[in-house]
XYZ file of N, CA and C in Angstrom:
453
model
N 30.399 -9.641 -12.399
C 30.727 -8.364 -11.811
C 31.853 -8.583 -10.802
N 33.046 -7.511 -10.911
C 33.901 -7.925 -10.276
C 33.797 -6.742 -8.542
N 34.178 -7.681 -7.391
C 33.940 -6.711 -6.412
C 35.076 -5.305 -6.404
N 34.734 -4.880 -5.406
C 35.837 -3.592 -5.323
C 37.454 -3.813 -4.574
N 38.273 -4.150 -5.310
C 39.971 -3.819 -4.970
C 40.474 -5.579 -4.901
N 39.171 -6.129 -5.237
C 39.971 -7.678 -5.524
C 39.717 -8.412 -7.070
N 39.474 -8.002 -7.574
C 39.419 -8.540 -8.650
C 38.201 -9.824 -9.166
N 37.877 -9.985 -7.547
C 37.417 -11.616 -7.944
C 35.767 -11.477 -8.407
N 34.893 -12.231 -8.843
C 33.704 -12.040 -9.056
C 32.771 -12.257 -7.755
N 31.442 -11.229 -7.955
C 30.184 -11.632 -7.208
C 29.637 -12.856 -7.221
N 29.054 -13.539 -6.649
C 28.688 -14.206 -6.501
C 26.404 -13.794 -7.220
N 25.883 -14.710 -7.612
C 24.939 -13.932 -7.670
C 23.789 -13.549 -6.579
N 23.966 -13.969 -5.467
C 23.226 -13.744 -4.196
C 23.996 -12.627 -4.300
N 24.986 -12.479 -4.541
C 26.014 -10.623 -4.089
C 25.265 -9.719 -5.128
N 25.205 -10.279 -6.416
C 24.677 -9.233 -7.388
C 23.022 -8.885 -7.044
N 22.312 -9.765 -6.587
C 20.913 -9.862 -6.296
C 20.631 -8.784 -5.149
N 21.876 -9.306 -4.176
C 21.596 -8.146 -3.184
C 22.068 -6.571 -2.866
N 22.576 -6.902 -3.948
C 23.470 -5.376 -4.386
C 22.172 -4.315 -5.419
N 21.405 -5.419 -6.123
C 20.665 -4.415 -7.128
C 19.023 -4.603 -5.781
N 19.281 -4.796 -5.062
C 17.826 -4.815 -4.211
C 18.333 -3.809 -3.195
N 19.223 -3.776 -2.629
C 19.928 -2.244 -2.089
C 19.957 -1.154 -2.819
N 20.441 -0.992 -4.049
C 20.078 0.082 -5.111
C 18.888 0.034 -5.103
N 17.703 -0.209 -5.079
C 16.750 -0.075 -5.793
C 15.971 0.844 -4.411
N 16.426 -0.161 -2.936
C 16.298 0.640 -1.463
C 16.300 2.097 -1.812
N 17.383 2.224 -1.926
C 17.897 3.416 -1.698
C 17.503 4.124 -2.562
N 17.135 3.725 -3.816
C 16.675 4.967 -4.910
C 15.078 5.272 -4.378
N 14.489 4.418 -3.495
C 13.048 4.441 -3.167
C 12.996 5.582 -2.047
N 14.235 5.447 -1.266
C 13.968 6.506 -0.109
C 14.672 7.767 -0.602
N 15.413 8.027 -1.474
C 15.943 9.271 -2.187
C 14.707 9.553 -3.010
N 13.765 8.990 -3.850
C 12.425 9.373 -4.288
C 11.566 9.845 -3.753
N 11.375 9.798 -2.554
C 10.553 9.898 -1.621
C 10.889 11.440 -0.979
N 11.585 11.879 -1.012
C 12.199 13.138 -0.550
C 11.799 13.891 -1.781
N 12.231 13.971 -3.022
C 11.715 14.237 -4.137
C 10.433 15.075 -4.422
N 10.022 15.903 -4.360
C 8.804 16.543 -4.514
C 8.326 16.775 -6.309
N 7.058 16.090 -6.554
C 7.030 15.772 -7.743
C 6.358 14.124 -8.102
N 7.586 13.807 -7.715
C 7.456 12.000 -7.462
C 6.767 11.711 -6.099
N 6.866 12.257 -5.374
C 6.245 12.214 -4.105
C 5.298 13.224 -3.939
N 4.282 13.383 -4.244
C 3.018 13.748 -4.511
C 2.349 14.189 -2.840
N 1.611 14.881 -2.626
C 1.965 15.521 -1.214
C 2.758 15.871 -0.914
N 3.760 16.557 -1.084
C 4.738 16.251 -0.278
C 4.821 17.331 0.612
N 4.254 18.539 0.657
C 4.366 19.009 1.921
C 3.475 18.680 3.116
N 2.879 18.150 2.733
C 1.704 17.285 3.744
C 2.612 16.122 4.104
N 4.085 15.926 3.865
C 5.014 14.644 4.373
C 4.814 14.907 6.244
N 4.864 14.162 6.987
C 5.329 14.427 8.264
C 6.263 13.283 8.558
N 7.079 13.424 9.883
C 8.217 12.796 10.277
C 7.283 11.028 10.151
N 6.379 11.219 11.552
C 6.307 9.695 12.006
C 4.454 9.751 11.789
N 3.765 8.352 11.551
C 2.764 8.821 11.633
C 1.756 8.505 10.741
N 0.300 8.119 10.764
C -0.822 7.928 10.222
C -1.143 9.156 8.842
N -0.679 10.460 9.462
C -1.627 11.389 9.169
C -0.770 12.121 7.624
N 0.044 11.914 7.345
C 1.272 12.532 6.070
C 0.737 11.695 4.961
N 0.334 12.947 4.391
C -0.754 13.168 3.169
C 0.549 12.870 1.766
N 1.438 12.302 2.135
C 2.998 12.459 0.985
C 2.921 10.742 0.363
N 2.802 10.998 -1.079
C 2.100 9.248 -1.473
C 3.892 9.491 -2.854
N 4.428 8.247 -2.300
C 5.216 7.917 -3.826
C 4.901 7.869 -4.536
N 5.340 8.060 -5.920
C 4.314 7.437 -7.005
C 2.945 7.650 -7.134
N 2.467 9.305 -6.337
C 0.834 8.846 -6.054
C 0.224 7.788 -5.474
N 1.166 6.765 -5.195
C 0.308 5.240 -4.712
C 1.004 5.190 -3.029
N 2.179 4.822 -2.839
C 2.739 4.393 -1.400
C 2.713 5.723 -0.504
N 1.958 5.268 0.461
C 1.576 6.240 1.509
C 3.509 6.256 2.110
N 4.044 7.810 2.506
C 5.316 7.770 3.018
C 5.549 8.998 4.039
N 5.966 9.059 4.590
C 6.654 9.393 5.910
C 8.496 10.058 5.739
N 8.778 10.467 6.536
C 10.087 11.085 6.564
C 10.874 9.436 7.320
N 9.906 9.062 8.461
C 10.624 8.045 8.937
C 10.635 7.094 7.770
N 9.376 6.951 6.866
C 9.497 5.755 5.991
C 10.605 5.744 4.859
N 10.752 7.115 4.404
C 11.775 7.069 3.375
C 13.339 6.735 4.109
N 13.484 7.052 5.142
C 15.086 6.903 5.663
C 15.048 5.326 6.627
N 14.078 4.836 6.686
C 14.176 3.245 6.123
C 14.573 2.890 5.320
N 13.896 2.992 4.112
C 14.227 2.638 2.905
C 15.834 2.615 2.744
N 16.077 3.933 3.260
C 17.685 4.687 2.592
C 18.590 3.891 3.532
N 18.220 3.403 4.548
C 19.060 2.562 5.472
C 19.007 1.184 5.080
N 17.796 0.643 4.940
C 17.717 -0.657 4.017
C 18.649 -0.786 2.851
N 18.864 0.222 1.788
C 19.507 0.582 0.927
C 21.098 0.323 1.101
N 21.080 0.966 1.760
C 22.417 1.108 2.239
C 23.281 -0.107 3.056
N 22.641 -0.865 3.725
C 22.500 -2.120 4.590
C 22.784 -2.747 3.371
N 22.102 -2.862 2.354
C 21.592 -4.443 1.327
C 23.271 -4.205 0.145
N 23.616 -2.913 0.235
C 24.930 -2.884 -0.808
C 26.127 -3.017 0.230
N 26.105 -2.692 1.087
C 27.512 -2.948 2.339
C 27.043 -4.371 2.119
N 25.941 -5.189 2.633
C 26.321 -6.827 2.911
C 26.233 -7.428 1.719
N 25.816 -6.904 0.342
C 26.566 -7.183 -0.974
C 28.002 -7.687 -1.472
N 28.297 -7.349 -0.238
C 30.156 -7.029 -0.256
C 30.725 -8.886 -0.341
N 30.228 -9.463 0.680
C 30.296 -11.300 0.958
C 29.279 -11.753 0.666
N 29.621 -13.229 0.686
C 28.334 -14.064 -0.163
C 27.443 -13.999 0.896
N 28.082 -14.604 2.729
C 26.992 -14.837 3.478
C 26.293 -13.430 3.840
N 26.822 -12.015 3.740
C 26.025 -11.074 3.784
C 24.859 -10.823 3.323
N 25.418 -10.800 1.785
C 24.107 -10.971 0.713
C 22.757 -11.544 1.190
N 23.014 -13.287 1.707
C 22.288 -14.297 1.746
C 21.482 -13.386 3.085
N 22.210 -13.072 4.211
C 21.484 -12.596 5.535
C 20.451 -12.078 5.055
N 21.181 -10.700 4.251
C 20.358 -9.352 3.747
C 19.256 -9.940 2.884
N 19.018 -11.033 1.904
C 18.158 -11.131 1.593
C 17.026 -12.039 2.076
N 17.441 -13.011 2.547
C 16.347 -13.524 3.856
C 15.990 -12.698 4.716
N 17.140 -12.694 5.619
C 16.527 -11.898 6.782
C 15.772 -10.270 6.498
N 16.118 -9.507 5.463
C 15.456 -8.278 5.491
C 13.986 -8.634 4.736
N 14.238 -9.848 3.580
C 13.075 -10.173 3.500
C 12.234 -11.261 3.980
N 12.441 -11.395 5.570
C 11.423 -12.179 6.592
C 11.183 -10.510 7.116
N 11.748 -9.555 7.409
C 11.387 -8.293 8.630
C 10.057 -7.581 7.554
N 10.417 -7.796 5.613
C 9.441 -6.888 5.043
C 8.137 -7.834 5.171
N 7.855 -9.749 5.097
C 7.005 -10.053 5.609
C 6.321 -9.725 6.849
N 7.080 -9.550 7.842
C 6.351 -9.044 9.292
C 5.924 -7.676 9.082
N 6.278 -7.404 8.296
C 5.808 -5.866 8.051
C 4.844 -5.553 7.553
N 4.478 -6.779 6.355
C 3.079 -6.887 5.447
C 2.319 -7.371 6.403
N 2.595 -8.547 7.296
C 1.548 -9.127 8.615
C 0.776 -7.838 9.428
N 1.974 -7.220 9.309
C 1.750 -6.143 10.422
C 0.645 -5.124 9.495
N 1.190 -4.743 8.552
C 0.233 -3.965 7.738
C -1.412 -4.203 7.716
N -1.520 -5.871 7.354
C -2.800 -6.164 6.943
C -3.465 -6.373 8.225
N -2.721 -5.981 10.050
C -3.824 -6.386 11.346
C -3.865 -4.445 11.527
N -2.936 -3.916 11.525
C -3.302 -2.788 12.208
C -4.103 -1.662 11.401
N -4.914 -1.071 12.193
C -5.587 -0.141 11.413
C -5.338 1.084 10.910
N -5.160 1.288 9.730
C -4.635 2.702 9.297
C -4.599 3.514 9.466
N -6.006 3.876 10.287
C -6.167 5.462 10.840
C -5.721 5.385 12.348
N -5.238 4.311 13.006
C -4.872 4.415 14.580
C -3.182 5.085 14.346
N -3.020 5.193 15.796
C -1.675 5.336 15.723
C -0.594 4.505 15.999
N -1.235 3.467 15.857
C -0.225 2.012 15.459
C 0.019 2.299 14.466
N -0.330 3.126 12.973
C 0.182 2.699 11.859
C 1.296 4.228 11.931
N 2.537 3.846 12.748
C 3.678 4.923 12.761
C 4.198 4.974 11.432
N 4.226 4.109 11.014
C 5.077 3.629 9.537
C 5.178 4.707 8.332
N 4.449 5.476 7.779
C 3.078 4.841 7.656
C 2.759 3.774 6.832
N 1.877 3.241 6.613
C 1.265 2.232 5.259
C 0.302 1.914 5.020
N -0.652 2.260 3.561
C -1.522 1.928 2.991
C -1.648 0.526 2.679
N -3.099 0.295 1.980
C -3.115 -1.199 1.376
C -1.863 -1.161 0.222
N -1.648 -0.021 -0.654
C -0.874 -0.601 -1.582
C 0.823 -0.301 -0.924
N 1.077 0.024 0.038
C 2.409 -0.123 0.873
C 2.491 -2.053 1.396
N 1.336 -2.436 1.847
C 1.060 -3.294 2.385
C 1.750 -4.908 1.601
N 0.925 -4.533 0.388
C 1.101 -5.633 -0.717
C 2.352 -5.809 -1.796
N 3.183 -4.185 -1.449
C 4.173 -3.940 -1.968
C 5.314 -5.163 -0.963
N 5.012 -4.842 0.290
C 5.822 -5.152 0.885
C 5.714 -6.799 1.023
N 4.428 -7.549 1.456
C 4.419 -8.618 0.707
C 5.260 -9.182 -0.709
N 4.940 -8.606 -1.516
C 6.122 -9.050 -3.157
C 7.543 -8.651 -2.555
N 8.149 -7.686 -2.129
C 9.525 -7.825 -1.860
C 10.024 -8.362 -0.670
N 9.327 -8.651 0.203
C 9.788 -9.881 1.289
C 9.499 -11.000 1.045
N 8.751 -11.380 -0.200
C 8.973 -13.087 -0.732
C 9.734 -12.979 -1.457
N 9.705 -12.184 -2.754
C 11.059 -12.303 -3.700
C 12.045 -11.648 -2.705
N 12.758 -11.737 -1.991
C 13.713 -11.005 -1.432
C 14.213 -12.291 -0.361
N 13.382 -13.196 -0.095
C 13.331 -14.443 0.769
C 13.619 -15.513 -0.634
N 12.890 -15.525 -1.143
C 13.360 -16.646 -2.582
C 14.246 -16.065 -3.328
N 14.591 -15.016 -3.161
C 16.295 -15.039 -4.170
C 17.288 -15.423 -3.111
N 17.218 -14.925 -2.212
C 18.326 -15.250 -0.683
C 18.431 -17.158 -0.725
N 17.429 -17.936 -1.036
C 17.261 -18.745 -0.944
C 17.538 -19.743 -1.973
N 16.960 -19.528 -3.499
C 17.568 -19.901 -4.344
C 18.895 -19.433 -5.243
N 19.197 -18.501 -5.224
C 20.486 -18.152 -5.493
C 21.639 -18.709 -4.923
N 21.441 -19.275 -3.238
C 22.463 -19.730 -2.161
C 22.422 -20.658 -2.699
N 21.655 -21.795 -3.034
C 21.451 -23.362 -2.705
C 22.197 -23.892 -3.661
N 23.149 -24.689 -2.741
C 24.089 -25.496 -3.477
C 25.178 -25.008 -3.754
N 25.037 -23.686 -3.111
C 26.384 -23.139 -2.768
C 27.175 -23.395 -1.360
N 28.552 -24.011 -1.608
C 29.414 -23.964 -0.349
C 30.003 -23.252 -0.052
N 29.600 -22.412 1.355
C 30.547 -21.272 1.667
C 31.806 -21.678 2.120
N 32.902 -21.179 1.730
C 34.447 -21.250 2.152
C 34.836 -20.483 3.247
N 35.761 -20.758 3.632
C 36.441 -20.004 4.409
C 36.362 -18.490 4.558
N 37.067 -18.541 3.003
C 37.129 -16.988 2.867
C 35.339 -16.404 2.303
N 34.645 -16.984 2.892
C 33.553 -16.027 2.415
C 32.494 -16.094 0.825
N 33.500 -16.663 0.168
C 33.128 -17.144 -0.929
C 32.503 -17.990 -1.724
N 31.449 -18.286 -2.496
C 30.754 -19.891 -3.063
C 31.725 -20.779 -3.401
């Protein structure tokens, strides 16, 4: 895949983190969606209590979907360079591990759980902050970054 106005190719940490930003962003544009987002006028901004499930399954929020859409959006801008990519996919997937940590201590019905998140938000987020940490990780390795940014 070639990037935009240079001709040269992605790298595949760039392509990895480019289709994990798309996928962001199609999650928090779903989520707005009424239909696919099941409750959805029971959505509220922040909060335990928003009766609005993705998929019928992921408990979601107004704040939770424009995460997503910012995650989204974050993961295709640092798509752009190799070491972006690599950040975006470690580092966003170490923040979705703390997030699953966080999921599985706080209690759902308190109002610690601002987020919001169910068990199956919980375990979701577990699988894409390890695969999101092991592609950042094996995709890089053994790659030398250059100067210009490049493997």
């Amino acid at each position: 895949m070639n990037t935009p106005h240079t001709g040269t190719a992605r790298s595949a940490v760039q392509v990895a983190a480019l289709i994990v930003g798309v996928v962001f962003l199609l999650a928090g544009v779903l989520g707005f969606i009424p239909g696919i987002t099941t409750g959805y006028r029971a959505m509220v901004f922040i909060g335990h209590h928003s009766g609005a499930m993705l998929l019928g399954i992921f408990q979601v929020s107004i704040l939770h979907n424009i995460v997503h859409l910012i995650y989204g959006i974050t993961g295709i801008v640092l798509s752009r360079t190799w070491s972006g990519a690599r950040y975006f996919l470690i580092g966003g997937g170490a923040i979705y591990l703390l997030l699953w940590l966080y999921g599985l201590f706080v209690d759902q019905a308190s109002a610690a759980n601002f987020v919001p998140v169910n068990t199956a938000d919980n375990w979701l987020h577990f699988v894409l902050g390890l695969g999101m940490v092991v592609l950042g990780l094996a995709l890089a390795r053994g790659t030398v970054k250059s100067g210009t940014d490049t493997p």
